[in-house]
Structures are given as structure tokens and as C-alpha cells.
PDB file of N, CA and C in Angstrom:
ATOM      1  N   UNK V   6     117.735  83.089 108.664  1.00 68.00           N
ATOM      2  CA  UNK V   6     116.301  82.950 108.815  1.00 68.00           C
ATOM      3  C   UNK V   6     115.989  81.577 109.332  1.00 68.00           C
ATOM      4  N   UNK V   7     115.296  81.554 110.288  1.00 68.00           N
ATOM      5  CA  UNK V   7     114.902  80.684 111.344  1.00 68.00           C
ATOM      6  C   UNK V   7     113.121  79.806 110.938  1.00 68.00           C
ATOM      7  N   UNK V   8     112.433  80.284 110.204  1.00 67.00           N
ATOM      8  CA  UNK V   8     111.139  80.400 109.978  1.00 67.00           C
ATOM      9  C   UNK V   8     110.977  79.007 108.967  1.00 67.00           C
ATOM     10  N   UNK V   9     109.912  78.662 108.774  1.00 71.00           N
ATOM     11  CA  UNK V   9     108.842  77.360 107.989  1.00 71.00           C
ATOM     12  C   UNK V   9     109.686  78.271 106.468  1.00 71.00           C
ATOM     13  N   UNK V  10     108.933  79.226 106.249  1.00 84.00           N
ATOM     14  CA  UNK V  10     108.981  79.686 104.949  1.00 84.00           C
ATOM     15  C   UNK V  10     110.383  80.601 104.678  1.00 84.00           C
ATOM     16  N   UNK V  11     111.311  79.579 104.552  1.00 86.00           N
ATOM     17  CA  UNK V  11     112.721  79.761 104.191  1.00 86.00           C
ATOM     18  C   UNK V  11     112.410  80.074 102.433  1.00 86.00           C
ATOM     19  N   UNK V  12     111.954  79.309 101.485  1.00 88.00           N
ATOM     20  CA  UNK V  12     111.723  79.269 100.111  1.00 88.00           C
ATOM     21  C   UNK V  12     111.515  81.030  99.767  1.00 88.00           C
ATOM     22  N   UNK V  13     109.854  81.366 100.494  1.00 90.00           N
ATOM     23  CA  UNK V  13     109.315  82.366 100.575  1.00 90.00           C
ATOM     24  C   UNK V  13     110.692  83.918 101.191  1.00 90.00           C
ATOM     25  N   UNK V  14     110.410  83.348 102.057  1.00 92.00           N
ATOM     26  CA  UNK V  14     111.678  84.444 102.882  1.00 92.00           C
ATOM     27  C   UNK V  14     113.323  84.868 101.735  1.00 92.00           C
ATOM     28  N   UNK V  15     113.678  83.905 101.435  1.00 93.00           N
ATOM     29  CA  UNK V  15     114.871  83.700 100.443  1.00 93.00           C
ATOM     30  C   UNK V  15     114.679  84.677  98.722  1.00 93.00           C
ATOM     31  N   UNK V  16     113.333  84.222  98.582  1.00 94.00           N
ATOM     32  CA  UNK V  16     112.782  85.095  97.212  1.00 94.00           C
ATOM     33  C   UNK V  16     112.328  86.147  97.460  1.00 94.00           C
ATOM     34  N   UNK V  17     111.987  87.067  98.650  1.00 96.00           N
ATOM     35  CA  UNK V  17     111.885  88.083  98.818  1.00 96.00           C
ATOM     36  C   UNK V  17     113.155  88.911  98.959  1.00 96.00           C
ATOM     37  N   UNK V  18     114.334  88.392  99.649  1.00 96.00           N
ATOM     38  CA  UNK V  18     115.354  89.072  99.657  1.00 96.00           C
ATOM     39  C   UNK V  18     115.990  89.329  98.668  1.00 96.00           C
ATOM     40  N   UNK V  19     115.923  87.869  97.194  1.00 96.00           N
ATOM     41  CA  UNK V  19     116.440  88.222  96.282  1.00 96.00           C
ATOM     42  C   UNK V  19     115.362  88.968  95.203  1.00 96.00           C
ATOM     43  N   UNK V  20     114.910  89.359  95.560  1.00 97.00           N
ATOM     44  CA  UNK V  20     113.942  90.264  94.930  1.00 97.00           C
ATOM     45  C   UNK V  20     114.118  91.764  94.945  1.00 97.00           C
ATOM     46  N   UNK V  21     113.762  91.933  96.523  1.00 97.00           N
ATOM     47  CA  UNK V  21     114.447  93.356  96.833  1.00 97.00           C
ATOM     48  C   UNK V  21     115.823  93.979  96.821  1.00 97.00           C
ATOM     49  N   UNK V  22     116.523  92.868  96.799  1.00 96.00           N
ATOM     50  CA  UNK V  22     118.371  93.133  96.471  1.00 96.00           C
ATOM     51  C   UNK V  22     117.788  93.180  94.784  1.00 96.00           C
ATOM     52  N   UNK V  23     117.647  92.626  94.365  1.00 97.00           N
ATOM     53  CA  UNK V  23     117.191  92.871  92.765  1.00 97.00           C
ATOM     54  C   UNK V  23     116.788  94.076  92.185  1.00 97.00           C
ATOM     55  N   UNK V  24     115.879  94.988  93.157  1.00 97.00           N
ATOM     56  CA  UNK V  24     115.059  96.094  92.771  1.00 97.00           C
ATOM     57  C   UNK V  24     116.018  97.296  93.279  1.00 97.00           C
ATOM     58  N   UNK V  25     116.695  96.732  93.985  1.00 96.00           N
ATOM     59  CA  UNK V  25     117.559  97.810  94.457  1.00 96.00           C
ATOM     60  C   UNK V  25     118.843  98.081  93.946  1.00 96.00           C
ATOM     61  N   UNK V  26     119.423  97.037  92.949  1.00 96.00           N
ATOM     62  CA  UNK V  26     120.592  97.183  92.119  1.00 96.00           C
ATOM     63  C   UNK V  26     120.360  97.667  91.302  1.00 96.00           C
ATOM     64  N   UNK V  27     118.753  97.886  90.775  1.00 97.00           N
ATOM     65  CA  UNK V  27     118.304  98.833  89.463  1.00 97.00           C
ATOM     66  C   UNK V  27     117.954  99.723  89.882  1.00 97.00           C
ATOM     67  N   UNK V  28     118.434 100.276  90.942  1.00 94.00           N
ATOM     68  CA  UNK V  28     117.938 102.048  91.815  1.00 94.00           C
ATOM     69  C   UNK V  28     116.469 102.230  91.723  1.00 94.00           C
ATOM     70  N   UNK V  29     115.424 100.656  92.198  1.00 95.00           N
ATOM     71  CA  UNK V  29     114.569 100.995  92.542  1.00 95.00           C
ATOM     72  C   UNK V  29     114.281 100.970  94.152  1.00 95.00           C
ATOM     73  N   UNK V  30     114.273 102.473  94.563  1.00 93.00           N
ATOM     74  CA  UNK V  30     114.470 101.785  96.144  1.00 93.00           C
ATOM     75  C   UNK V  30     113.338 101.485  96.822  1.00 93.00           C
ATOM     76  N   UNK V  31     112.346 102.499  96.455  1.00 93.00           N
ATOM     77  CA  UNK V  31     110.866 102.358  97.084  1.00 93.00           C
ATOM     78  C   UNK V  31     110.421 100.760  96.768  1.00 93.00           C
ATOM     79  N   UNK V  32     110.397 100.121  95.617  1.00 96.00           N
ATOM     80  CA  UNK V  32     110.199  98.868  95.112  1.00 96.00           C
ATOM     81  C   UNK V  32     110.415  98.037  96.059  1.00 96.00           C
ATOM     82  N   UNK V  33     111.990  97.992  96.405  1.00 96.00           N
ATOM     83  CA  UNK V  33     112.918  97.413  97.156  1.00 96.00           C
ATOM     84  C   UNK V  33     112.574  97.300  98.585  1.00 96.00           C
ATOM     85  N   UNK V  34     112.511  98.388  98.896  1.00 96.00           N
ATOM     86  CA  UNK V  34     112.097  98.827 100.647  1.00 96.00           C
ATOM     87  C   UNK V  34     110.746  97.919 100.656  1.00 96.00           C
ATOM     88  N   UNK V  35     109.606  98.063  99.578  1.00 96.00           N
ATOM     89  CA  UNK V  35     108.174  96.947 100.476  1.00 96.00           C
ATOM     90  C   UNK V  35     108.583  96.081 100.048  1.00 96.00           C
ATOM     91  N   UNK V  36     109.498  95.552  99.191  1.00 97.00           N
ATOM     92  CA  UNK V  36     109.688  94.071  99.193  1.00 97.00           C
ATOM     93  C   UNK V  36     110.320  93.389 100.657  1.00 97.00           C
ATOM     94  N   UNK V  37     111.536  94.285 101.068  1.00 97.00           N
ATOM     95  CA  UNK V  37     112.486  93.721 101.952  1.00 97.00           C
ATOM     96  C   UNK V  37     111.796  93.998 103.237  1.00 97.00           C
ATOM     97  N   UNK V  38     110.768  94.987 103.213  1.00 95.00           N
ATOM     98  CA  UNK V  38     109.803  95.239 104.328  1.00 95.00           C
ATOM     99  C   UNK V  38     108.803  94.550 104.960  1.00 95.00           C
ATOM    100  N   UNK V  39     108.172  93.261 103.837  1.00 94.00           N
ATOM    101  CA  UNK V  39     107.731  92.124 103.884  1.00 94.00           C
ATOM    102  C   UNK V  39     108.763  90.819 104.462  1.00 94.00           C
ATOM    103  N   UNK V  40     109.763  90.843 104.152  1.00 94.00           N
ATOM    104  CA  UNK V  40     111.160  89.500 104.675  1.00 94.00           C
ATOM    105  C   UNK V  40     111.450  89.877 106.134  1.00 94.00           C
ATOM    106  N   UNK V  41     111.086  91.589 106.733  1.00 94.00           N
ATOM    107  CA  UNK V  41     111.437  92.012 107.538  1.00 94.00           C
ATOM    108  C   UNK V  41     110.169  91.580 108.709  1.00 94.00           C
ATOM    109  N   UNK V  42     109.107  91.334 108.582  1.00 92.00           N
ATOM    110  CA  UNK V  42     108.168  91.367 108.695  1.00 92.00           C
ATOM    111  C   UNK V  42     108.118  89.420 109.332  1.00 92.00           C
ATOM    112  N   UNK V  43     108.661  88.701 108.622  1.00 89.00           N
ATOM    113  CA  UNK V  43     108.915  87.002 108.214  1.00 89.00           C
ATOM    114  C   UNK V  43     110.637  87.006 109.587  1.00 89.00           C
ATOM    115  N   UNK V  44     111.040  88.140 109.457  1.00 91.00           N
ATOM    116  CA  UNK V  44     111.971  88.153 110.393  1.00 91.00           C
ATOM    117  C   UNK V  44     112.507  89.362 111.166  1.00 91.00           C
ATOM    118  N   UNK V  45     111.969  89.528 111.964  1.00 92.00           N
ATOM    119  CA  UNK V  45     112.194  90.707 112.405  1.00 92.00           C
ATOM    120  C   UNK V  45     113.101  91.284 113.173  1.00 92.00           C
ATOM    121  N   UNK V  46     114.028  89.997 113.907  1.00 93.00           N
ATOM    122  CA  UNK V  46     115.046  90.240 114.414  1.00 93.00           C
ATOM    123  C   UNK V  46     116.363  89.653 113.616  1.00 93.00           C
ATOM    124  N   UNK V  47     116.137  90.267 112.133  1.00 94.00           N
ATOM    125  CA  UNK V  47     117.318  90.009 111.273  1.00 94.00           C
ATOM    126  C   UNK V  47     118.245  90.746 111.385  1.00 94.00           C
ATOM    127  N   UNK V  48     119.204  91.201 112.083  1.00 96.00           N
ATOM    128  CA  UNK V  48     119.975  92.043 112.082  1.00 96.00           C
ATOM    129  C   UNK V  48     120.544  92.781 110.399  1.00 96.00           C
ATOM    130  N   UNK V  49     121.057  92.169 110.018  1.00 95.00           N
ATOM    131  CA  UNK V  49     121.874  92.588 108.418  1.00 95.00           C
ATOM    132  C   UNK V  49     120.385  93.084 107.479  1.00 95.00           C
ATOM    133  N   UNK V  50     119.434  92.501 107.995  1.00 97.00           N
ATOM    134  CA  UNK V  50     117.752  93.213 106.963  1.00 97.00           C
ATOM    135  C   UNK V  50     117.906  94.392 107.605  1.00 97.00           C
ATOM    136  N   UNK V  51     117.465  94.072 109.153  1.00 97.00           N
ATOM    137  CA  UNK V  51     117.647  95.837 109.735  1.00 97.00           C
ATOM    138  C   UNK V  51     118.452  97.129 108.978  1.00 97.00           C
ATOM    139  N   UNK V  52     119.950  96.386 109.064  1.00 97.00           N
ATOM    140  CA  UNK V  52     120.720  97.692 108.915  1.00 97.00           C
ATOM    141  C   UNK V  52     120.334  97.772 107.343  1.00 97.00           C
ATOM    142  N   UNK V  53     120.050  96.960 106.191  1.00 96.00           N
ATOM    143  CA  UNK V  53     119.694  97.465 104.965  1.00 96.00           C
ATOM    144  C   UNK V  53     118.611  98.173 104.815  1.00 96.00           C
ATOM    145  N   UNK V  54     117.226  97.805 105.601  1.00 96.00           N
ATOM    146  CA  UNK V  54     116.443  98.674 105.453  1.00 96.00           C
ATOM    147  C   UNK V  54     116.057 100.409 105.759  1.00 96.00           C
ATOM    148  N   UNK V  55     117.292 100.330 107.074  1.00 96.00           N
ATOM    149  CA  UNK V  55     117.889 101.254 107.622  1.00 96.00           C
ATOM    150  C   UNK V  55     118.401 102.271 106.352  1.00 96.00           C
ATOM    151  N   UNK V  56     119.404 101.548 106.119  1.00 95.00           N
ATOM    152  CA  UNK V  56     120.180 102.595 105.260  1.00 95.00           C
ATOM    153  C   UNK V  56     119.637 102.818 103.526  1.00 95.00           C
ATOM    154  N   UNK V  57     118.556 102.133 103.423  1.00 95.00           N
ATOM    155  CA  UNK V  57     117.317 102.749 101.876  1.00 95.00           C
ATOM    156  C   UNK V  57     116.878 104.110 102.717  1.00 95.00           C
ATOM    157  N   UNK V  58     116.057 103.979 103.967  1.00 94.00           N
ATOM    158  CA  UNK V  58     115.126 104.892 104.307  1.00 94.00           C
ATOM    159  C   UNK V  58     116.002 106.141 104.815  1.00 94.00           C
ATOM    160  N   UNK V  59     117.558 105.981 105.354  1.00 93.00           N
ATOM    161  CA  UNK V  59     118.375 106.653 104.963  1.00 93.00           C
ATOM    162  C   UNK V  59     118.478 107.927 103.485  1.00 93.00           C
ATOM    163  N   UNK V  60     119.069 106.696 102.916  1.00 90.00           N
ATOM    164  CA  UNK V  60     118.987 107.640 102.130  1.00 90.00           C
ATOM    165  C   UNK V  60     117.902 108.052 100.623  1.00 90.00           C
ATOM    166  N   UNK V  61     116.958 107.875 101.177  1.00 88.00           N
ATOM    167  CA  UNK V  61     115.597 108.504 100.492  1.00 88.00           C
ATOM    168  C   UNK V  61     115.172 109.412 101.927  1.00 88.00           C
ATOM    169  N   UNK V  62     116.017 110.226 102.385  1.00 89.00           N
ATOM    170  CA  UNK V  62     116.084 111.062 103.363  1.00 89.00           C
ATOM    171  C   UNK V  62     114.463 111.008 104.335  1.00 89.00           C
ATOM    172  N   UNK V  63     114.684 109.560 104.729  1.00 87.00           N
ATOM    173  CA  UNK V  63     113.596 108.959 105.566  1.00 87.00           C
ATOM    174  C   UNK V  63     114.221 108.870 106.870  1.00 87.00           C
ATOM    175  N   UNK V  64     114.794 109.618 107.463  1.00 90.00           N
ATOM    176  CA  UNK V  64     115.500 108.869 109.271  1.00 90.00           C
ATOM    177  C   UNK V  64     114.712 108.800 110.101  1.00 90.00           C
ATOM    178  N   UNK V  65     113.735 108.879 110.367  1.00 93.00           N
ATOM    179  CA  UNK V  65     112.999 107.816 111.785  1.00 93.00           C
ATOM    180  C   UNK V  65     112.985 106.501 111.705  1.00 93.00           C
ATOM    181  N   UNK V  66     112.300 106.098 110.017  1.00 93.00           N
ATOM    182  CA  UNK V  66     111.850 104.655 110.582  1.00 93.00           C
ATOM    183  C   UNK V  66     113.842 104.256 110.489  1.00 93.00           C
ATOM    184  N   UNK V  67     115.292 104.916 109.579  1.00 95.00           N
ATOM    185  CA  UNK V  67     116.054 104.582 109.545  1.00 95.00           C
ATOM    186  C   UNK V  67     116.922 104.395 111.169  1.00 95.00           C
ATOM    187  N   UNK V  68     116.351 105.366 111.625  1.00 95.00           N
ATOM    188  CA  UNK V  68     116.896 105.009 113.256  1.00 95.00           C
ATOM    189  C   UNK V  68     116.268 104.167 113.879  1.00 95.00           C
ATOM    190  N   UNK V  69     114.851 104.087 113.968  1.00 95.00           N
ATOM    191  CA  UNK V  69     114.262 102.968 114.807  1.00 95.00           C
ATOM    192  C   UNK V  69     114.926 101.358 114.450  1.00 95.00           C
ATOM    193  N   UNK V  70     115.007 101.256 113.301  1.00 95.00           N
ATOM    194  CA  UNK V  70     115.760  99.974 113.044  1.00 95.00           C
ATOM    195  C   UNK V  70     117.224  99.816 113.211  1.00 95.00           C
ATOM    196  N   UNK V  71     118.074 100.747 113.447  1.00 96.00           N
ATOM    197  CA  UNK V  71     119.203 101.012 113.723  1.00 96.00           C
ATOM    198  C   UNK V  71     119.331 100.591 115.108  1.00 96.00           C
ATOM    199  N   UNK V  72     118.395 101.429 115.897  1.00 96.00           N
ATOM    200  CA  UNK V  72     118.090 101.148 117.539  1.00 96.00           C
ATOM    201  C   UNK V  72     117.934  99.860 117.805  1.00 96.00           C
ATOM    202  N   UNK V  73     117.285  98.944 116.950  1.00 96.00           N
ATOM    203  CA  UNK V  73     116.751  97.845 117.512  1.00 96.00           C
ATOM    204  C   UNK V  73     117.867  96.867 117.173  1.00 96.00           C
ATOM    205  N   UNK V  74     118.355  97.131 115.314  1.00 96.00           N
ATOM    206  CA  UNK V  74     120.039  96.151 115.224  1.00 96.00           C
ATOM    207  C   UNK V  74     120.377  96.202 116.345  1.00 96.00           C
ATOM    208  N   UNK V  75     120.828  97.452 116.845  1.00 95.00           N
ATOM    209  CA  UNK V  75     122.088  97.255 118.284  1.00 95.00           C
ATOM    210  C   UNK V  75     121.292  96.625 119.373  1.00 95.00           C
ATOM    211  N   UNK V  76     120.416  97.201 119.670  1.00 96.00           N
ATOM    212  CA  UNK V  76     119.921  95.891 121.293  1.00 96.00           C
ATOM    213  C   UNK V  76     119.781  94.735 120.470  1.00 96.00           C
ATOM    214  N   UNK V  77     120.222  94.387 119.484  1.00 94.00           N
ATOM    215  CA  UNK V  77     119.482  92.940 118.764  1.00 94.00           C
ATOM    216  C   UNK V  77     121.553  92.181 118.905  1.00 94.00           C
ATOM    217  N   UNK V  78     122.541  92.918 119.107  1.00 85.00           N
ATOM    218  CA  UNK V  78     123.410  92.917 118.257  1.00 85.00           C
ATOM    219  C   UNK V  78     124.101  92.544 119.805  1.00 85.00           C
TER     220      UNK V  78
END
């Protein structure tokens, strides 16, 4: 992460990695959906957010971010 609000950006990720080790994924997904948001050409956020909306049998928005990792990649 490239951004002013490294502090901000940093506590969101460990937040949503947090919510998501307690199998909360929806929790997880708007948290990390907000860091995603602060960085959008994060590759490694991509493919995680990717693979929640995965598997909470969500695949569009899981491919659109998939699509964009690789031209990002």
C-alpha cells in the first residue's frame, strides 16, 4: 500500500483477516471491500476478495476482480 493512510489501510486488513478466521465472511468481505477501495490495484486484496465472493457462491463480482489481478499482474 502506496497511500497517506497506511495506519487506516493496515487496520482494515487486519480486521477483515480477523473476521474471516472466525468464518465471518460477509463481515470480512465490507471490511476488506473498504482497504480495496484505499487500494484498488492491490493485487493479493483482489485475489482474496475474489475467492470470499467465490465461495459464498458469488462469481461475478469473484471474476471481475480476478480479471483485473491478471491485467494488474
Amino acid at each position: 500500500y502506496k497511500g497517506e493512510s497506511r495506519e487506516v489501510f493496515s487496520t482494515l486488513i487486519k480486521e477483515g483477516v480477523r473476521l474471516l478466521n472466525q468464518g465471518e465472511e460477509e463481515s470480512s468481505l465490507r471490511i476488506l471491500e473498504k482497504a480495496l477501495i484505499a487500494s484498488p490495484e492491490n493485487v493479493p486484496l483482489l485475489l482474496l476478495t475474489a475467492e470470499i465472493h467465490f465461495r459464498d457462491d458469488d462469481p461475478s463480482p469473484a471474476k471481475k476482480k480476478l480479471e483485473k489481478a491478471l491485467a494488474l499482474s
